[in-house]
Coordinates of C-alpha atoms in Angstrom, one line a residue:
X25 CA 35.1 41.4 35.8
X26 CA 33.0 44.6 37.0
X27 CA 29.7 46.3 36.1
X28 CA 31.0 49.2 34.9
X29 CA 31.4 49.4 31.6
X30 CA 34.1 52.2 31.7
X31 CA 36.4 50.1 33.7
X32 CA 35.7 46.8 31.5
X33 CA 36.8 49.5 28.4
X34 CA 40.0 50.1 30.4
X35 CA 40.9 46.8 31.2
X36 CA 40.0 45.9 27.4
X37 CA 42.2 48.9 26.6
X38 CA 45.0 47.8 28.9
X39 CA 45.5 44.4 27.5
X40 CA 46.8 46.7 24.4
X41 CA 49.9 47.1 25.5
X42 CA 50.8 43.9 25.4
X43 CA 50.7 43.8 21.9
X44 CA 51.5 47.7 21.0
X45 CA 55.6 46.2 20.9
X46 CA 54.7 44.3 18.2
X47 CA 53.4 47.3 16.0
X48 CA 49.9 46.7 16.4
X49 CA 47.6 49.7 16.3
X50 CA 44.9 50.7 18.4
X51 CA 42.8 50.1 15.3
X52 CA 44.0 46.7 14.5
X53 CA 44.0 45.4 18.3
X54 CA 40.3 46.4 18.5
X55 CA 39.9 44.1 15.3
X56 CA 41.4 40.8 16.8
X57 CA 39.1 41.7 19.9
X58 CA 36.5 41.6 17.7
X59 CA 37.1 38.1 16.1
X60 CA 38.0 36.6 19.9
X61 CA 35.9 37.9 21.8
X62 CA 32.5 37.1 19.2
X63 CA 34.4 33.3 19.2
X64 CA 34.4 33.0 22.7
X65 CA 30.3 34.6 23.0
X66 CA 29.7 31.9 20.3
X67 CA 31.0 29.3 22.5
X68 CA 29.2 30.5 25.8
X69 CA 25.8 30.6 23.9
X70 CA 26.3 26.5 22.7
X71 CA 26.9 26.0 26.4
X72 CA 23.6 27.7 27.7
X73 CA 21.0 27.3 24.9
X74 CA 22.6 24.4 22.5
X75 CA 22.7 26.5 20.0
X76 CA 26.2 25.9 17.6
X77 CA 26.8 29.3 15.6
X78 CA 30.5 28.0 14.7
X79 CA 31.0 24.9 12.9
X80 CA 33.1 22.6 14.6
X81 CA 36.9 22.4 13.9
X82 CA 37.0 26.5 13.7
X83 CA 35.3 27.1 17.2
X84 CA 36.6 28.8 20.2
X85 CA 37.6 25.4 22.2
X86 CA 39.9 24.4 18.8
X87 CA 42.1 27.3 19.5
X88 CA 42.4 26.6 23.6
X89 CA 43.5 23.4 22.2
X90 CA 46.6 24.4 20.6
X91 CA 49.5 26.5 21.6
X92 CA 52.1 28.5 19.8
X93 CA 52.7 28.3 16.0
X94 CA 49.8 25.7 15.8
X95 CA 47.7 28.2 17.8
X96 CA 48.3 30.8 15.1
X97 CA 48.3 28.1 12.4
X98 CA 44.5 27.4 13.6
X99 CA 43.7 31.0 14.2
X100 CA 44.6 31.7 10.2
X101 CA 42.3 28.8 9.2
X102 CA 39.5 29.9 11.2
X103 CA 39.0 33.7 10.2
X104 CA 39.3 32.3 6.6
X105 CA 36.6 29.8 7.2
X106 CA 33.9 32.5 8.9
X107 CA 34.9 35.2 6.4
X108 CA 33.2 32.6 3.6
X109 CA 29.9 33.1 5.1
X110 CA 26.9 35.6 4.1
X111 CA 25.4 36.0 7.5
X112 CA 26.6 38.3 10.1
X113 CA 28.8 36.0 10.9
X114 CA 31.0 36.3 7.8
X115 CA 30.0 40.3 8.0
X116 CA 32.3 39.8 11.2
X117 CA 34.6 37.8 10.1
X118 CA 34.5 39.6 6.5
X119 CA 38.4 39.7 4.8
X120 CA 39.4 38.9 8.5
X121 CA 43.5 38.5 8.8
X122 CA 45.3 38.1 11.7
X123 CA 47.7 41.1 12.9
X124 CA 49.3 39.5 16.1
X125 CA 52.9 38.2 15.1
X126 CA 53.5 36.7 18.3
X127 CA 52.2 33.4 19.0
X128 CA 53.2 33.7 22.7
X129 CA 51.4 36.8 22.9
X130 CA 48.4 35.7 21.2
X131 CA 48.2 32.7 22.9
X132 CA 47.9 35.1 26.5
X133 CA 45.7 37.5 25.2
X134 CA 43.1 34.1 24.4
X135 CA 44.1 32.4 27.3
X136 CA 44.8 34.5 30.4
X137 CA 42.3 37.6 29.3
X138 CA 39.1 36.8 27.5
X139 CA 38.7 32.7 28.5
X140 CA 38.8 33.9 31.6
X141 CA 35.1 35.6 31.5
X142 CA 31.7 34.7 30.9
X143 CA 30.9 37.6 28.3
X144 CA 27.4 36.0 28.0
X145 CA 26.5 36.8 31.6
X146 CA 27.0 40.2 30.7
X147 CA 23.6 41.6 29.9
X148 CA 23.8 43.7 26.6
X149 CA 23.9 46.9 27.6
X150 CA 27.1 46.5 29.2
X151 CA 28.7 44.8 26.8
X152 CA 27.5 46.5 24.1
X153 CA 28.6 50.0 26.0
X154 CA 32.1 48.6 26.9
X155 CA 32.6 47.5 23.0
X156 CA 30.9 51.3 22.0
X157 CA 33.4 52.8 24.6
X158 CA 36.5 50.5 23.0
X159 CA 35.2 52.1 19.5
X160 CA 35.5 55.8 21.0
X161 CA 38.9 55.2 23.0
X162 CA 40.2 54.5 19.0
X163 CA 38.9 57.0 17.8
X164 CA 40.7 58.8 19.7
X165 CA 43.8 58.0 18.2
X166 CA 43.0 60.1 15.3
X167 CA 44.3 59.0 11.5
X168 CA 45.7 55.2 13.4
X169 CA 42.3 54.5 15.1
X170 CA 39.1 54.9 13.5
X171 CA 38.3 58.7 14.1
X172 CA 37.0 58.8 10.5
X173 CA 34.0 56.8 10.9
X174 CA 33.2 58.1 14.2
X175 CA 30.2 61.0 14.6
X176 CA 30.4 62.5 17.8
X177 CA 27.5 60.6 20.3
X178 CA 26.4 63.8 21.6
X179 CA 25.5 64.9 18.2
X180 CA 23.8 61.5 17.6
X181 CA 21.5 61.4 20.6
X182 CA 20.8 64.9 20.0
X183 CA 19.5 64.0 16.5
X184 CA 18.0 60.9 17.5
X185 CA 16.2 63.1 20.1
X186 CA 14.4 65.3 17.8
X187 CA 13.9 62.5 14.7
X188 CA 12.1 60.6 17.0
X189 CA 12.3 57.2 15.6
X190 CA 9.5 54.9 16.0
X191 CA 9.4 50.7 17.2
X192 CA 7.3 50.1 13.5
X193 CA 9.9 52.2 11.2
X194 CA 12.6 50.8 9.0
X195 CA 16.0 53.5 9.7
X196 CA 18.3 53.1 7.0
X197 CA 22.2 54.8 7.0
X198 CA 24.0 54.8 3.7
X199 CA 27.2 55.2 5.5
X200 CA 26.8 53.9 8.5
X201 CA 30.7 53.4 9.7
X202 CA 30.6 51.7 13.3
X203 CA 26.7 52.0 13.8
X204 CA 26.7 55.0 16.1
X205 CA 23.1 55.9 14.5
X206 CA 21.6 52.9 14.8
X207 CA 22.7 52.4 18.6
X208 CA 21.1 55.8 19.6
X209 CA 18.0 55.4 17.6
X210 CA 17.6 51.7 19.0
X211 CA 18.3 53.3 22.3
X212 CA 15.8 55.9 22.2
X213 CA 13.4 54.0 21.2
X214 CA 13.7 51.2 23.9
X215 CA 13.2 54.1 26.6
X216 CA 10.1 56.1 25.1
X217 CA 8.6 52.6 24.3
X218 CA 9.5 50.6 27.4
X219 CA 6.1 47.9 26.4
X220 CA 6.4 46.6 22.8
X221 CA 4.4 44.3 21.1
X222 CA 5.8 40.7 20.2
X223 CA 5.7 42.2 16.3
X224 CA 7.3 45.9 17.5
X225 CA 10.3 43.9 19.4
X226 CA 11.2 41.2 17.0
X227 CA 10.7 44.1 14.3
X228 CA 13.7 46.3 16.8
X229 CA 15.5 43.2 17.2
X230 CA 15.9 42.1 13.5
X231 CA 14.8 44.0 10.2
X232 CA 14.2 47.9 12.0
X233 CA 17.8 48.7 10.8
X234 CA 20.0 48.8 7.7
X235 CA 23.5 50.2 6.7
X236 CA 25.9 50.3 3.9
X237 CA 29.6 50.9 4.7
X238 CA 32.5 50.6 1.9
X239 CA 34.9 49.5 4.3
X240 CA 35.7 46.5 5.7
X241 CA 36.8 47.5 9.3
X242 CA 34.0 49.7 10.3
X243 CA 31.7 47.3 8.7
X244 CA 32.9 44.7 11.2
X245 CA 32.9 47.0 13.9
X246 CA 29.3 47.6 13.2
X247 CA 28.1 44.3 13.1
X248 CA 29.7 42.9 16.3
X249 CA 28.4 46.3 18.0
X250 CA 25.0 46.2 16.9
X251 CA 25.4 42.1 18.0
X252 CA 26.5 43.4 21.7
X253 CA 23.8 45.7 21.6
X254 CA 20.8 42.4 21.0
X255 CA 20.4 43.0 17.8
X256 CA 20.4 40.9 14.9
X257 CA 22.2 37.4 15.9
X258 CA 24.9 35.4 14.4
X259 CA 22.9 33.3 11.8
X260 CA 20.8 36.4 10.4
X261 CA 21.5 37.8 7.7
X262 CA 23.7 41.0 8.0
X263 CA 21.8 44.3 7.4
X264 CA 25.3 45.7 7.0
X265 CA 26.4 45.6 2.9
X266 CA 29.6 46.1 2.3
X267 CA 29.3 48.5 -1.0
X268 CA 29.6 52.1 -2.2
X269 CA 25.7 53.2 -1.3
X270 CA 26.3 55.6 -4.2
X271 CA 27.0 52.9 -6.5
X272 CA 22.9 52.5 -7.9
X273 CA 19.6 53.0 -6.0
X274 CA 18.8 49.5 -3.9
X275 CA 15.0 49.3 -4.8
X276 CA 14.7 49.8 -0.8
X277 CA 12.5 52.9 1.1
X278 CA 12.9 53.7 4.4
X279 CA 10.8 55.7 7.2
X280 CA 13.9 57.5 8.5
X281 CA 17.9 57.7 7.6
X282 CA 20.2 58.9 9.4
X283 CA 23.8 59.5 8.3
X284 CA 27.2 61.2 8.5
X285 CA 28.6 60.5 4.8
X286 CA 32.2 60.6 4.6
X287 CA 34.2 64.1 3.7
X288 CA 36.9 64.0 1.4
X289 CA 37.8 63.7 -1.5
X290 CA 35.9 63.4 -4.5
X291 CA 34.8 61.0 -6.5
X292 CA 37.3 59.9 -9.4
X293 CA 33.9 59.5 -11.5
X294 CA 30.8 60.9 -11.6
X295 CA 27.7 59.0 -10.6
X296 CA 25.3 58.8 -13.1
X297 CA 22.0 58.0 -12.1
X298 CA 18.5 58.5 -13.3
X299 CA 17.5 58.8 -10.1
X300 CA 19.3 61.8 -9.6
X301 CA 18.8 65.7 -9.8
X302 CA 22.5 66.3 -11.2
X303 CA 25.5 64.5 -12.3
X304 CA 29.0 65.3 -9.9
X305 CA 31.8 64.3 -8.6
X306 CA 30.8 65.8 -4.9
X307 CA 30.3 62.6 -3.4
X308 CA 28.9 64.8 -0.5
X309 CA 26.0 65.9 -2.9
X310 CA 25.4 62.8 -4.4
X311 CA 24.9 61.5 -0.9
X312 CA 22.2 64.0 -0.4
X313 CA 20.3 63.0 -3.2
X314 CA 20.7 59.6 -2.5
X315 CA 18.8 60.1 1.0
X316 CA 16.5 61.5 -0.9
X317 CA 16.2 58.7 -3.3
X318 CA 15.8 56.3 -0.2
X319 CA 13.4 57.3 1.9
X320 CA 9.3 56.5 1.4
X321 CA 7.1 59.4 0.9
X322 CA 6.7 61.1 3.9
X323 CA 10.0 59.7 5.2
X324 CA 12.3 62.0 6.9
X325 CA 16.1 62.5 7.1
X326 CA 19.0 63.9 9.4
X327 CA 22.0 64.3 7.0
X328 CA 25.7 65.6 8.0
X329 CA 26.9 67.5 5.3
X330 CA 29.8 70.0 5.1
X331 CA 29.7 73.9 4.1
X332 CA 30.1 72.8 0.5
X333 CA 27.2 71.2 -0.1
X334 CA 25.0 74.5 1.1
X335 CA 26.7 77.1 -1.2
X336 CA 28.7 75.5 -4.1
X337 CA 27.6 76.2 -7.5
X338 CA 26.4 74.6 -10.8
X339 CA 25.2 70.6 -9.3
X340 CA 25.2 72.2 -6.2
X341 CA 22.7 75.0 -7.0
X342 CA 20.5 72.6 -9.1
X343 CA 20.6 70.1 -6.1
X344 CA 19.6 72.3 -3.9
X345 CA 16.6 73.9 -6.2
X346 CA 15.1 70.2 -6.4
X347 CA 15.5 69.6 -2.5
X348 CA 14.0 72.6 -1.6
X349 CA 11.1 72.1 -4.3
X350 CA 10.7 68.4 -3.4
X351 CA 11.1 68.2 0.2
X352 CA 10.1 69.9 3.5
X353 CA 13.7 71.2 4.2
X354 CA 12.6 72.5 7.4
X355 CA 15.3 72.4 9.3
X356 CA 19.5 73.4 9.4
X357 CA 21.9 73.2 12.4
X358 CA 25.4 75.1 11.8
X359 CA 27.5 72.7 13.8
X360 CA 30.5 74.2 15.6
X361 CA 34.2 73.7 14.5
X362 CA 36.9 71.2 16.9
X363 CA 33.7 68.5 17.2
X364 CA 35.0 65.7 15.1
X365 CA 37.9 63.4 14.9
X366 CA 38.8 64.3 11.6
X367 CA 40.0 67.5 10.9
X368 CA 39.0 70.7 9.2
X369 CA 35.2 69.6 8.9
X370 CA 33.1 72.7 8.6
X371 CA 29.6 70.7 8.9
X372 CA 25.7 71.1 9.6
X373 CA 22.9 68.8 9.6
X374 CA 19.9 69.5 7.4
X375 CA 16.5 67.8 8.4
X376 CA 13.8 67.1 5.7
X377 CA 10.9 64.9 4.6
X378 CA 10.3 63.2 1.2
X379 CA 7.3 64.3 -0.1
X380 CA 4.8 63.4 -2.8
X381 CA 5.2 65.4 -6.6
X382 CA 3.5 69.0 -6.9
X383 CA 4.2 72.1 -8.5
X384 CA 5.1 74.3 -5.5
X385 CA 7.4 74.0 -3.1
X386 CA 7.2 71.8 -0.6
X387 CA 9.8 73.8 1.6
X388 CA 8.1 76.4 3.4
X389 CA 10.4 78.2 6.1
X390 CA 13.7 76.9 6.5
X391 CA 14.7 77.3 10.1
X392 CA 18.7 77.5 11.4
X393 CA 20.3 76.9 14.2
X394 CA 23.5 78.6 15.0
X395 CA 25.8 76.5 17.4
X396 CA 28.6 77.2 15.6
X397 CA 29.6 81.3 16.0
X398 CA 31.5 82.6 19.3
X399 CA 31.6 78.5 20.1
X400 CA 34.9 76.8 20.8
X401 CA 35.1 73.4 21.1
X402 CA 38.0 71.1 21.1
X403 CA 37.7 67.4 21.3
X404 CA 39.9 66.6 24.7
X405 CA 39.6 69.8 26.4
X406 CA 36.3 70.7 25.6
X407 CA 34.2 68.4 23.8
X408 CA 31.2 68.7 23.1
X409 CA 28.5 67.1 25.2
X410 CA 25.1 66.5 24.7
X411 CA 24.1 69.6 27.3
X412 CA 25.8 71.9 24.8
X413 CA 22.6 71.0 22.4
X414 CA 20.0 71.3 24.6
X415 CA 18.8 74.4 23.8
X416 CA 18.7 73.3 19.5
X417 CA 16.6 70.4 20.7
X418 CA 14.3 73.1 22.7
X419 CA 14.3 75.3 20.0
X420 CA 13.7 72.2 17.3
X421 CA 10.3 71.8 19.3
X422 CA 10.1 67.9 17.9
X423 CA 6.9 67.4 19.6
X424 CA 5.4 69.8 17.8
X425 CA 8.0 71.7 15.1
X426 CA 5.2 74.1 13.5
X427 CA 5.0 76.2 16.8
X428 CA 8.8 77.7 17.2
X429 CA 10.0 80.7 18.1
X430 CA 13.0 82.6 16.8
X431 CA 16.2 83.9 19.3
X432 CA 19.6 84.5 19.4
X433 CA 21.0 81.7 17.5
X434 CA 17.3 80.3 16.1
X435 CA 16.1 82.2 13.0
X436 CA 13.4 81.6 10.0
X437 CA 13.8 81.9 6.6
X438 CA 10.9 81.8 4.5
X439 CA 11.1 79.8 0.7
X440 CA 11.1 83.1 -0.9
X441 CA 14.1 84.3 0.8
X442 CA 15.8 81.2 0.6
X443 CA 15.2 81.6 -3.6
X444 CA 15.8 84.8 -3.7
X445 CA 19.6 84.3 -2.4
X446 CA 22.9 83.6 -5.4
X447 CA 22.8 80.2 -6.5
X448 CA 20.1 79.1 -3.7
X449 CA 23.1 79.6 -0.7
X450 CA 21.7 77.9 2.2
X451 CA 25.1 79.6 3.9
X452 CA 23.0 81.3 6.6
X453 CA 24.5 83.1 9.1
X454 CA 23.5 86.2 11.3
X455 CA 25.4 86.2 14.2
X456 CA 28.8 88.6 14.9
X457 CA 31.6 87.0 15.7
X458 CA 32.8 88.6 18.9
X459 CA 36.3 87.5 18.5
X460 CA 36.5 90.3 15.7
X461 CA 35.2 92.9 17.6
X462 CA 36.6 92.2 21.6
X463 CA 40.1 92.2 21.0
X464 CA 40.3 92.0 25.2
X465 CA 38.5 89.2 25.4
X466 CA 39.5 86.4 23.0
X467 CA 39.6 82.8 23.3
X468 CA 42.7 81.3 25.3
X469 CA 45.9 81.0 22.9
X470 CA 45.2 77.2 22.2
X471 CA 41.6 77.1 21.4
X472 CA 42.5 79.9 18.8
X473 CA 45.3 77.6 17.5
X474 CA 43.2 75.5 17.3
X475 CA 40.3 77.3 14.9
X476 CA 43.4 78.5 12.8
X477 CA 44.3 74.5 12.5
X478 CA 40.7 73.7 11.8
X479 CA 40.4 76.5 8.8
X480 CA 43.4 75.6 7.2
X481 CA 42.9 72.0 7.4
X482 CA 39.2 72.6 5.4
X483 CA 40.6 74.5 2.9
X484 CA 43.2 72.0 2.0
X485 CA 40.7 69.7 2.2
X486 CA 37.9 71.7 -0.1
X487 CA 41.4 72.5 -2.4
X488 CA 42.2 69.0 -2.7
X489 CA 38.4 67.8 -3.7
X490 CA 38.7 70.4 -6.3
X491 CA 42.1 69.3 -7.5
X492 CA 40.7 65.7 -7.6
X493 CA 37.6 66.4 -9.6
X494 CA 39.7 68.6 -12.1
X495 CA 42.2 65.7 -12.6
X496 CA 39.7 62.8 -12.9
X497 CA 39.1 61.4 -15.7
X498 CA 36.3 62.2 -18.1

């Protein structure tokens, strides 16, 4: 094939249209890649280290055996079979169905395109970036591929970059979707620790991470990426559970998470937990104090969270009392608009560490980071790249984040101030929009489309969350 995982993601992608006659979506041909191409790996690993992962009679050689509607035949049997397991491999194979009505066609695309590589003699990083890059290209495709479970990997490695994850800690993600957080943090830890001890690398390797994702797909998604990537193998058991996080606390702490909880709508009940500051339907707050709830003492956290969660009232004001009280809130990036696949997301990142009991605050100076005033982004014509957060990671000062300085977009606010504001608004924002005031020099007819798109969209959105929780039941 090549060495350059870009063009193995095209030819991947190209293979597609094969099958896009038969109304398969980007989303559901990335799926059957999925199951074929982690049946063929299995069968290239028995050939080079003896090691069966598939039991015999469901394996990747019983399906080159067989052609047309017994192919298929065998092809239905076999994702039922693996999908009965509790190891990664039934995480992969997890409610698997096939989706290609063809048998000619599915018959090719095992045949002529993927027994015609060794994956295996693909080293992991180009693999696991040419399945990564497969994940993005669907993205992509908006509402049919699987934008809603995808955080933007700039944003990632520039989070990773200033968590600084370590080779000992245990990095949790309550909704992890396709694993983008786990990837980066595995990432940067490989490069700023380049010699691990046996203990540090089987540690990485198997046990450093775990994720909960309520659905199936991106649950699969993650476990084959994260088994591209060398981690975890096909007879561990999955660090992925397929469950609502929210659903009761595990009994589990963690050094670090890291997480992008879904927007949306809210929950149809509330979650009541003793663990919890305040009872709501906001699934967005809820996830915020179930962070909390996970991580050790002295932990810390990177969460996504939308506009909401910093200035809505009543849970939302005791919420963020007990955050500010509890925690080291130290940190608050105002992400810009046009960054994520789905629309209308107003969203920022708050950074804290879990602290021990006491009766002042822990939360000391809050500082923000504006990236999101007199920015335009948009996510084909101008994405954002990870150069457009170089200067928050400069200003973050992760090395050493109790010697900042304030400038333009960087500015402190002390825990008085913070208290001081309605309801405890962490809404902070000092910057003039220069689109207001420079009528002769706004931003070019589509990227101001595109803002007006992006506000209506997230006031539908925030309208329909309120709708929901006024309609659920009691």
């Amino acid at each position: 094939m090549t060495s350059d995982p870009k063009a193995m993601v095209q030819k991947l992608w190209d293979f597609c249209d094969l099958l896009r006659d038969d109304g398969l979506s980007y989303g559901d041909y990335l799926e059957q890649l999925t199951y074929l191409l982690f049946l063929k790996m299995a069968d290239e690993q028995e050939e080079m280290l003896g090691e069966r992962v598939v039991p015999i009679g469901y394996d990747w050689a019983t399906l080159l055996n067989r052609s047309g509607e017994q192919l298929e035949a065998q092809y239905d049997r076999t994702l039922a079979k693996l999908g009965s397991y509790d190891d990664m491999l039934g995480e992969v194979f997890r409610k698997a169905r096939n989706r290609v009505q063809n048998p000619a066609k599915l018959e090719r695309l095992i045949k002529e395109f993927i027994d015609q590589h060794e994956w295996m003699s693909y080293d992991a990083d180009l693999k696991g970036d040419a399945y990564e890059g497969l994940i993005e290209r669907t993205a992509q495709e908006g509402a049919r591929g699987a934008g809603q479970y995808f955080t933007p990997r700039a944003l990632i490695s520039a989070i990773v970059d200033v968590m600084l994850p370590g080779p000992e800690d245990r990095i949790c993600d309550p909704a992890c979707g396709t694993g983008g957080f786990f990837l980066g943090a595995y990432q940067s830890i490989v490069e700023r620790f380049p010699i691990l001890s046996s203990e540090q690398s089987a540690h990485l390797r198997s046990g450093a991470f775990t994720g909960w994702e309520i659905a199936d797909l991106p649950a699969r998604l993650c476990a084959m990426n994260l088994l591209l990537h060398g981690i975890e193998s096909p007879e561990s058991d999955s660090p992925i559970n397929v469950d609502d996080a929210l659903r009761d606390d595990p009994g589990e702490r963690f050094d670090m998470v890291l997480t992008n909880p879904p927007f949306g709508k809210a929950a149809s009940d509330a979650y009541v937990r003793d663990d919890f500051w305040a009872t709501t339907r906001n699934k967005q707050l809820n996830f915020v104090q179930h962070v909390v709830s996970l991580l050790k003492i002295g932990g810390t956290a990177a969460v996504v969270v939308p506009d909401n969660v910093l200035f809505e009232a009543d849970a939302g004001e005791t919420i963020r009392r007990r955050l500010l009280h509890d925690c080291d809130v130290h940190t608050l990036l105002r992400l810009p608009t046009g960054i994520f696949y789905a629309q209308g997301v107003k969203a920022n990142v708050l950074f804290f560490r879990r602290r021990e009991g006491a009766e002042q605050a822990w939360t000391k100076e809050l500082w923000v980071y504006d990236l999101r005033t007199n920015k335009h982004f948009t996510l084909k014509q101008n994405p954002l790249t990870r150069a457009d957060l170089d200067d928050f990671v400069a200003c973050y000062n992760p090395t050493n984040r109790h010697q900042r300085q304030e400038s333009k977009r960087f500015k402190r606010y002390s825990y008085d101030e913070l208290n001081a504001r309605d309801k405890v608004s962490l809404d902070l924002f000092w910057l003039r929009d220069e689109g207001l005031e420079d009528i002769d020099n706004l931003p070019a007819p589509a990227v101001l489309a595109a803002e007006i798109a992006e506000d209506l969209q997230s006031a539908l959105t925030e309208i329909q969350a309120l709708a929901d929780g006024l309609t659920a039941p009691d």
